[in-house]
Amino acid sequence: MSSRILDELRMLRYNRAGRWTDAASHPHNERMTLGSRGGSGTAIRTPDQRLRVFVSSTLKELENERSAVRASVEALHLAPVMFELGARPHPPRDLYRSYLAQSDVFVGIYADSYGWVAPGEEISGLEDEYRLAPPGMPKLIYLRESAGRDERLVELVRRIQEDDTASYKGFSSPDELARLVEADLAVLLAERFDASRRGDPAPAPTPATPMPAAYTRIIGREREVAEVVELLASGAHRVVTLLGPGGIGKSRLSLEVAEAARAHFPDGAVFVALENVFEERLLLPTIAYALGIRDSGDLPVEERLARALSTKRMLLVLDNFEQLVDAAAQLVPLYTVAPHTSFLVTSRAVLRVRGERVYDVPPLQTADAGAPNSMTRAARSAAVQLFIERARAVKPDFVLTDESTSAVVSLCRALDGLPLAIELAAARMRLLTPELVLERLHGPRSVLRDAARDVPERQRTLRATIDWSAGLLRPDERAMLCDLGVFSAGFTLEAVESVAAGRPWEPRAVDALEVLIDNSLVAQSEVDGHAVFTMLVTVREYAVDHLRESGDERRMRDAHARYFLELARRVAPSLGGADQRSATRRLDLERGNLRTAVRHLISVGDADAATEIAWRLYIYWWLRGYFYEVRVWMEELLGAASDMSPHARAVARFYFLWSEMWRTDERDGVVRGLLEAAALFDEAGDDFGVTMAEATAGLARITMGDPDVASTAATLERCAGRFREGGQRWGEVLALIALGRLEWALGDPEGAARRFAEAATAAREGGGIFGLSVATHHLARARLLAGETDAAAFGFTEAMRMSMELDHDEGIAYAIEGLSAVASLRGDVETAALLAGAAESTRERLTMFDAPQFVFHLRYLTAAGGEGPEVEEAIARGRTWSAREAASFAVRRVPAVVRTGRESGTESARAAAEAG
């Protein structure tokens, strides 16, 4: 979209009669500025959490329109928030309130229907979503042509038309709506970066893994939040451990503390989920992944963490640490390399490390000491308030009466004020009364009295409550609850149905799952358009215990592993082709369960299946930087399995040697080992494996120095041909890029450019967007060195666009550096300095490093006269931008059109080359 069109769109506003008007003449004209909470002037939440667009509409009536809007939002590389849970009879209001709080733009689509009004409610979810949108959040409203709207919808539209913070337009078809939404969102993005161009301050980059959305408001924890924030803010404690049994609310408290402590940690808070991490060696890599650090194998993870955290004042929230307490000592060295970083840990066990301050999380109060009499005190207590709120989530007309107050109070006391136990009991209010629930929990056949005596009292209470809640399910629903214990957080309905064969719940899998959701035993959310399900850790432990007692654990874990092996087989072909982006995102969604599947296969000695998953997803591990984790798995297999098949041993050896290639000086040993792996692949009949191992041996010779150039080039040439013949065009792309870099190192830039161009062609013919982005970037560097500024600018811009599509920040950083060099050649020193600062901060966050000759853009900045206080100030300002903010700025400021003469560009290029 041209800047002229954007400027024209910016001056227009749709008036109440449905006609375009000049926005400047509107009496309440306001700029629409994006913000993480809807506030004015706040930066887009990027790079790793894309800007979120909340889409509000009725579901069935506007199904086609919702699909069109989703496509438009994703076309701009933004994240659509499509709240499908509202379709259920009792939509969880707290959940869509949380979705809204985490969103940046509100898009409302209305047609004829006002939507369903739940029992006990006065307005529909449609109107409630509009009302709950923060006042400062930009609101884009679209009205489908209609001959007969519901009367209440007409009234809602009238109020929207009087809302001066909302822009609204009419549309007649899904295609027209898609065009309108894409154009209007582009205007909002443009205005955000107009502000940055005027020098408005931008906040620090958002952490790679921000705090997850809290689906419900916290109740009764004001004192605890204040006390823990004070402990963190004091600086006297490097680790604050929230200690308590399962179900006490440690994780939820940690989210609230991180939010409340924001002012003390200007570089943000990062959430590190450890519930699915059991290998001690993976503690630090998991922290690195959460920070957005991509492990390419060339630096130990400890050094990468040191580079990323050395200057950051940040809070790391390490959730569910109890199974890794023996690895807690690994945190202590981080005190030195990350002097301004604090750790907030949730755990059932004390870490017992230097610098730890333990905070015992108490149960919720069951009496309010400030109320005048005992029953009033109890009714106002946090525990009772939690019960009431959760009961209303399933029964909107639930109220605390004089008759029920005593039962609810007694119930909360019987449950020891444990939040999870209270929520499980409250979930039964759709069918039972408080008196009936209390009778079942505390009557003659009390499950609390019968609970096991060999665990702490509160843990007995919680386990008994889960047992009681499960006991009220139908037999097939109880069986499903136990079977789902084999899944890690974030599983899909397809995965659930894949393990259903022969199980009691197979005929009614969807209905049974909905019952578990309604009873708070399973939680539902949406990720990238997929409905995903999660069990709390405590409920999952309960499920696995019962599955083990029934003798069905192995059967279910085998079924789980079979599904994810089949998923790997199904998705793998797309990883190297045109669907690379969608395949990668799908695997992101499934990564926790892939990890669980591989761990199970290793534990039962199925090396063939474990290594097949690892091998088929090679591109995914590489693109996302998960090689170290795969290496840990493969080393465990090599150490435990003596009778591995040739193929399994070849895969395990390959991953180990890939990692060693970057960490050792023993080049000959690595090359020899890779060639041995190639022989094993050959024995197993895997031609691709043979070629991959031989090509990697060639790469090792280049990477580890002093190669036999002729022999290495011949090997890579031969491997490129084999990849092409075998249909693995992405492998051909990488081999050709390696050949180009070899030519470059030998002082033949023209030969290198030819190789990079061949690689780009192979990628376009089926090698995938990732390979194309890498090839395009290398070719742009070659064009830059040759003084072809326009071609270089176009190449860097295209490489950046593809990297953004893949959420590959490393590629974005390289492209930003290239466009910084182009800006220097065109004499725009300020832009070059801004982009140099952004690239520098992104390199630090990702712990990227290269040989000096590959960090080339600073030479161009120096050659263009990039020195002095103004340049330093611009670099400092650029350092506050995220990779995506800088990318969008660069596209606007460094277009592929020469602004200064070609001759001056060539002269600057020559000066930069000589400086290098």
Coordinates of C-alpha atoms in Angstrom, one line a residue, residues 512-735:
A512 CA -17.2 -36.1 27.7
L513 CA -14.5 -33.5 27.1
E514 CA -17.0 -30.7 27.5
V515 CA -18.2 -32.2 30.8
L516 CA -14.6 -32.2 32.1
I517 CA -14.3 -28.5 31.0
D518 CA -17.6 -27.6 32.7
N519 CA -16.3 -29.2 35.9
S520 CA -13.0 -27.3 35.9
L521 CA -11.0 -30.5 35.5
V522 CA -9.8 -29.4 32.0
A523 CA -9.2 -25.9 30.7
Q524 CA -9.8 -24.7 27.2
S525 CA -8.2 -21.8 25.3
E526 CA -7.3 -20.9 21.7
V527 CA -3.8 -20.7 20.1
D528 CA -3.3 -19.7 16.5
G529 CA -6.9 -20.6 15.7
H530 CA -6.7 -24.1 17.3
A531 CA -8.8 -25.0 20.3
V532 CA -6.3 -26.4 22.9
F533 CA -6.8 -28.1 26.2
T534 CA -4.8 -28.2 29.4
M535 CA -5.0 -29.9 32.8
L536 CA -3.6 -28.3 35.9
V537 CA -0.5 -30.2 37.1
T538 CA -2.3 -31.4 40.2
V539 CA -5.2 -32.8 38.3
R540 CA -2.8 -34.4 35.8
E541 CA -0.9 -36.1 38.6
Y542 CA -4.2 -37.5 40.0
A543 CA -5.1 -38.8 36.6
V544 CA -1.8 -40.5 36.0
D545 CA -1.9 -42.1 39.5
H546 CA -5.3 -43.7 38.7
L547 CA -4.2 -44.6 35.2
R548 CA -1.2 -46.4 36.7
E549 CA -3.3 -48.2 39.3
S550 CA -5.6 -49.5 36.6
G551 CA -2.7 -50.9 34.6
D552 CA -3.5 -48.8 31.6
E553 CA -0.7 -46.2 31.7
R554 CA 1.7 -48.0 29.3
R555 CA -1.2 -48.6 26.8
M556 CA -2.2 -44.9 26.8
R557 CA 1.4 -43.6 26.6
D558 CA 2.0 -45.9 23.7
A559 CA -1.1 -44.6 22.0
H560 CA 0.0 -41.0 22.7
A561 CA 3.5 -41.6 21.3
R562 CA 2.0 -43.3 18.1
Y563 CA -0.1 -40.3 17.4
F564 CA 2.8 -37.9 17.7
L565 CA 5.0 -40.1 15.6
E566 CA 2.3 -40.1 12.9
L567 CA 2.0 -36.3 13.3
A568 CA 5.7 -36.0 12.7
R569 CA 5.4 -38.1 9.6
R570 CA 2.4 -36.1 8.3
V571 CA 3.9 -32.6 9.0
A572 CA 7.5 -33.3 8.0
P573 CA 7.1 -33.0 4.2
S574 CA 5.6 -29.5 4.6
L575 CA 8.6 -28.3 6.7
G576 CA 10.8 -28.1 3.6
G577 CA 8.3 -26.7 1.2
A578 CA 5.7 -24.0 0.6
D579 CA 3.7 -24.7 3.8
Q580 CA 6.7 -24.3 6.0
R581 CA 5.2 -21.5 8.1
S582 CA 2.0 -23.3 8.9
A583 CA 3.9 -26.6 9.6
T584 CA 6.2 -24.8 12.0
R585 CA 3.4 -23.1 13.9
R586 CA 1.6 -26.5 14.2
L587 CA 4.7 -28.0 15.7
D588 CA 5.0 -25.0 18.1
L589 CA 1.6 -25.9 19.3
E590 CA 2.5 -29.6 19.8
R591 CA 6.0 -29.2 21.1
G592 CA 5.3 -30.1 24.7
N593 CA 3.6 -33.3 23.7
L594 CA 6.3 -34.2 21.1
R595 CA 8.7 -33.9 24.0
T596 CA 6.6 -36.1 26.2
A597 CA 6.3 -38.7 23.4
V598 CA 10.0 -38.8 22.7
R599 CA 10.7 -39.1 26.5
H600 CA 8.3 -42.1 26.7
L601 CA 9.9 -43.8 23.7
I602 CA 13.3 -43.4 25.1
S603 CA 12.2 -44.7 28.5
V604 CA 10.8 -47.9 27.0
G605 CA 13.8 -48.4 24.7
D606 CA 12.1 -47.7 21.4
A607 CA 15.1 -46.0 19.8
D608 CA 13.7 -46.4 16.2
A609 CA 10.5 -44.4 16.9
A610 CA 12.3 -41.8 19.1
T611 CA 15.0 -41.1 16.5
E612 CA 12.4 -41.1 13.7
I613 CA 10.6 -38.2 15.3
A614 CA 13.9 -36.4 15.8
W615 CA 15.0 -37.0 12.3
R616 CA 11.8 -36.1 10.5
L617 CA 11.6 -32.8 12.3
Y618 CA 15.2 -31.8 11.6
I619 CA 14.2 -28.5 10.0
Y620 CA 11.9 -27.6 12.9
W621 CA 14.6 -28.1 15.5
W622 CA 17.0 -26.1 13.5
L623 CA 14.7 -23.2 12.6
R624 CA 13.5 -22.9 16.2
G625 CA 16.9 -23.5 17.8
Y626 CA 16.1 -26.6 19.8
F627 CA 19.1 -28.7 18.8
Y628 CA 20.5 -28.9 22.3
E629 CA 17.4 -30.6 23.6
V630 CA 17.5 -33.1 20.8
R631 CA 21.2 -33.7 21.6
V632 CA 20.3 -34.5 25.2
W633 CA 17.7 -37.1 24.0
M634 CA 20.2 -38.7 21.6
E635 CA 23.0 -38.9 24.1
E636 CA 20.6 -40.7 26.5
L637 CA 19.8 -43.2 23.8
L638 CA 23.4 -43.8 22.9
G639 CA 24.2 -44.4 26.5
A640 CA 21.3 -46.7 27.3
A641 CA 20.5 -48.7 24.1
S642 CA 23.2 -51.2 23.1
D643 CA 21.2 -52.9 20.3
M644 CA 20.1 -49.8 18.3
S645 CA 19.4 -50.3 14.6
P646 CA 21.9 -48.7 12.1
H647 CA 19.4 -45.9 11.3
A648 CA 18.7 -45.1 14.9
R649 CA 22.4 -45.0 15.8
A650 CA 23.1 -42.9 12.7
V651 CA 20.5 -40.3 13.7
A652 CA 21.7 -40.2 17.3
R653 CA 25.3 -39.8 16.3
F654 CA 24.5 -37.1 13.7
Y655 CA 22.8 -34.8 16.3
F656 CA 25.6 -35.3 18.8
L657 CA 28.2 -34.5 16.2
W658 CA 26.3 -31.5 14.9
S659 CA 26.5 -30.0 18.3
E660 CA 30.1 -31.0 18.8
M661 CA 31.0 -29.3 15.5
W662 CA 30.5 -25.9 17.1
R663 CA 32.0 -26.7 20.5
T664 CA 35.3 -28.5 19.8
D665 CA 38.5 -28.0 17.9
E666 CA 38.8 -31.7 17.1
R667 CA 37.8 -31.2 13.4
D668 CA 39.1 -34.5 12.2
G669 CA 37.1 -36.4 14.9
V670 CA 33.9 -34.6 14.0
V671 CA 34.3 -35.1 10.2
R672 CA 35.2 -38.8 10.7
G673 CA 32.2 -39.3 12.9
L674 CA 29.9 -37.7 10.4
L675 CA 31.2 -39.9 7.6
E676 CA 30.7 -42.9 9.9
A677 CA 27.1 -41.8 10.4
A678 CA 26.8 -41.5 6.6
A679 CA 27.9 -45.1 6.3
L680 CA 25.2 -46.2 8.9
F681 CA 22.6 -44.2 6.9
D682 CA 23.7 -46.1 3.8
E683 CA 23.4 -49.4 5.5
A684 CA 19.9 -48.5 6.5
G685 CA 19.0 -47.4 3.0
D686 CA 18.4 -43.8 3.8
D687 CA 19.8 -41.8 0.9
F688 CA 18.8 -38.5 2.3
G689 CA 20.6 -39.3 5.6
V690 CA 23.8 -40.2 3.6
T691 CA 23.7 -36.9 1.8
M692 CA 22.9 -34.9 4.9
A693 CA 25.7 -36.4 6.9
E694 CA 28.2 -35.9 4.0
A695 CA 27.1 -32.3 3.5
T696 CA 27.4 -31.6 7.2
A697 CA 30.9 -33.0 7.1
G698 CA 31.7 -30.5 4.4
L699 CA 30.2 -27.7 6.5
A700 CA 32.3 -28.9 9.4
R701 CA 35.5 -28.5 7.3
I702 CA 34.5 -25.0 6.4
T703 CA 33.4 -24.0 10.0
M704 CA 36.3 -25.6 11.8
G705 CA 39.0 -24.0 9.7
D706 CA 41.8 -25.0 7.2
P707 CA 39.6 -27.0 4.8
D708 CA 40.7 -28.9 1.8
V709 CA 38.9 -26.4 -0.5
A710 CA 38.8 -28.5 -3.6
S711 CA 37.6 -31.6 -1.8
T712 CA 35.1 -29.7 0.3
A713 CA 33.6 -27.9 -2.7
A714 CA 33.3 -31.1 -4.6
T715 CA 31.5 -32.7 -1.7
L716 CA 29.0 -29.9 -1.4
E717 CA 28.5 -29.8 -5.1
R718 CA 27.8 -33.6 -5.2
C719 CA 25.4 -33.2 -2.2
A720 CA 23.5 -30.4 -3.8
G721 CA 22.9 -32.6 -6.8
R722 CA 21.7 -35.5 -4.7
F723 CA 19.4 -33.3 -2.7
R724 CA 17.9 -32.0 -6.0
E725 CA 17.5 -35.5 -7.4
G726 CA 15.9 -36.7 -4.2
G727 CA 13.3 -33.9 -4.1
Q728 CA 14.8 -32.3 -0.9
R729 CA 15.2 -28.9 -2.5
W730 CA 15.7 -27.3 0.9
G731 CA 18.8 -29.4 1.4
E732 CA 20.0 -28.3 -2.1
V733 CA 19.4 -24.6 -1.0
L734 CA 21.6 -25.0 2.1
A735 CA 24.4 -26.8 0.2

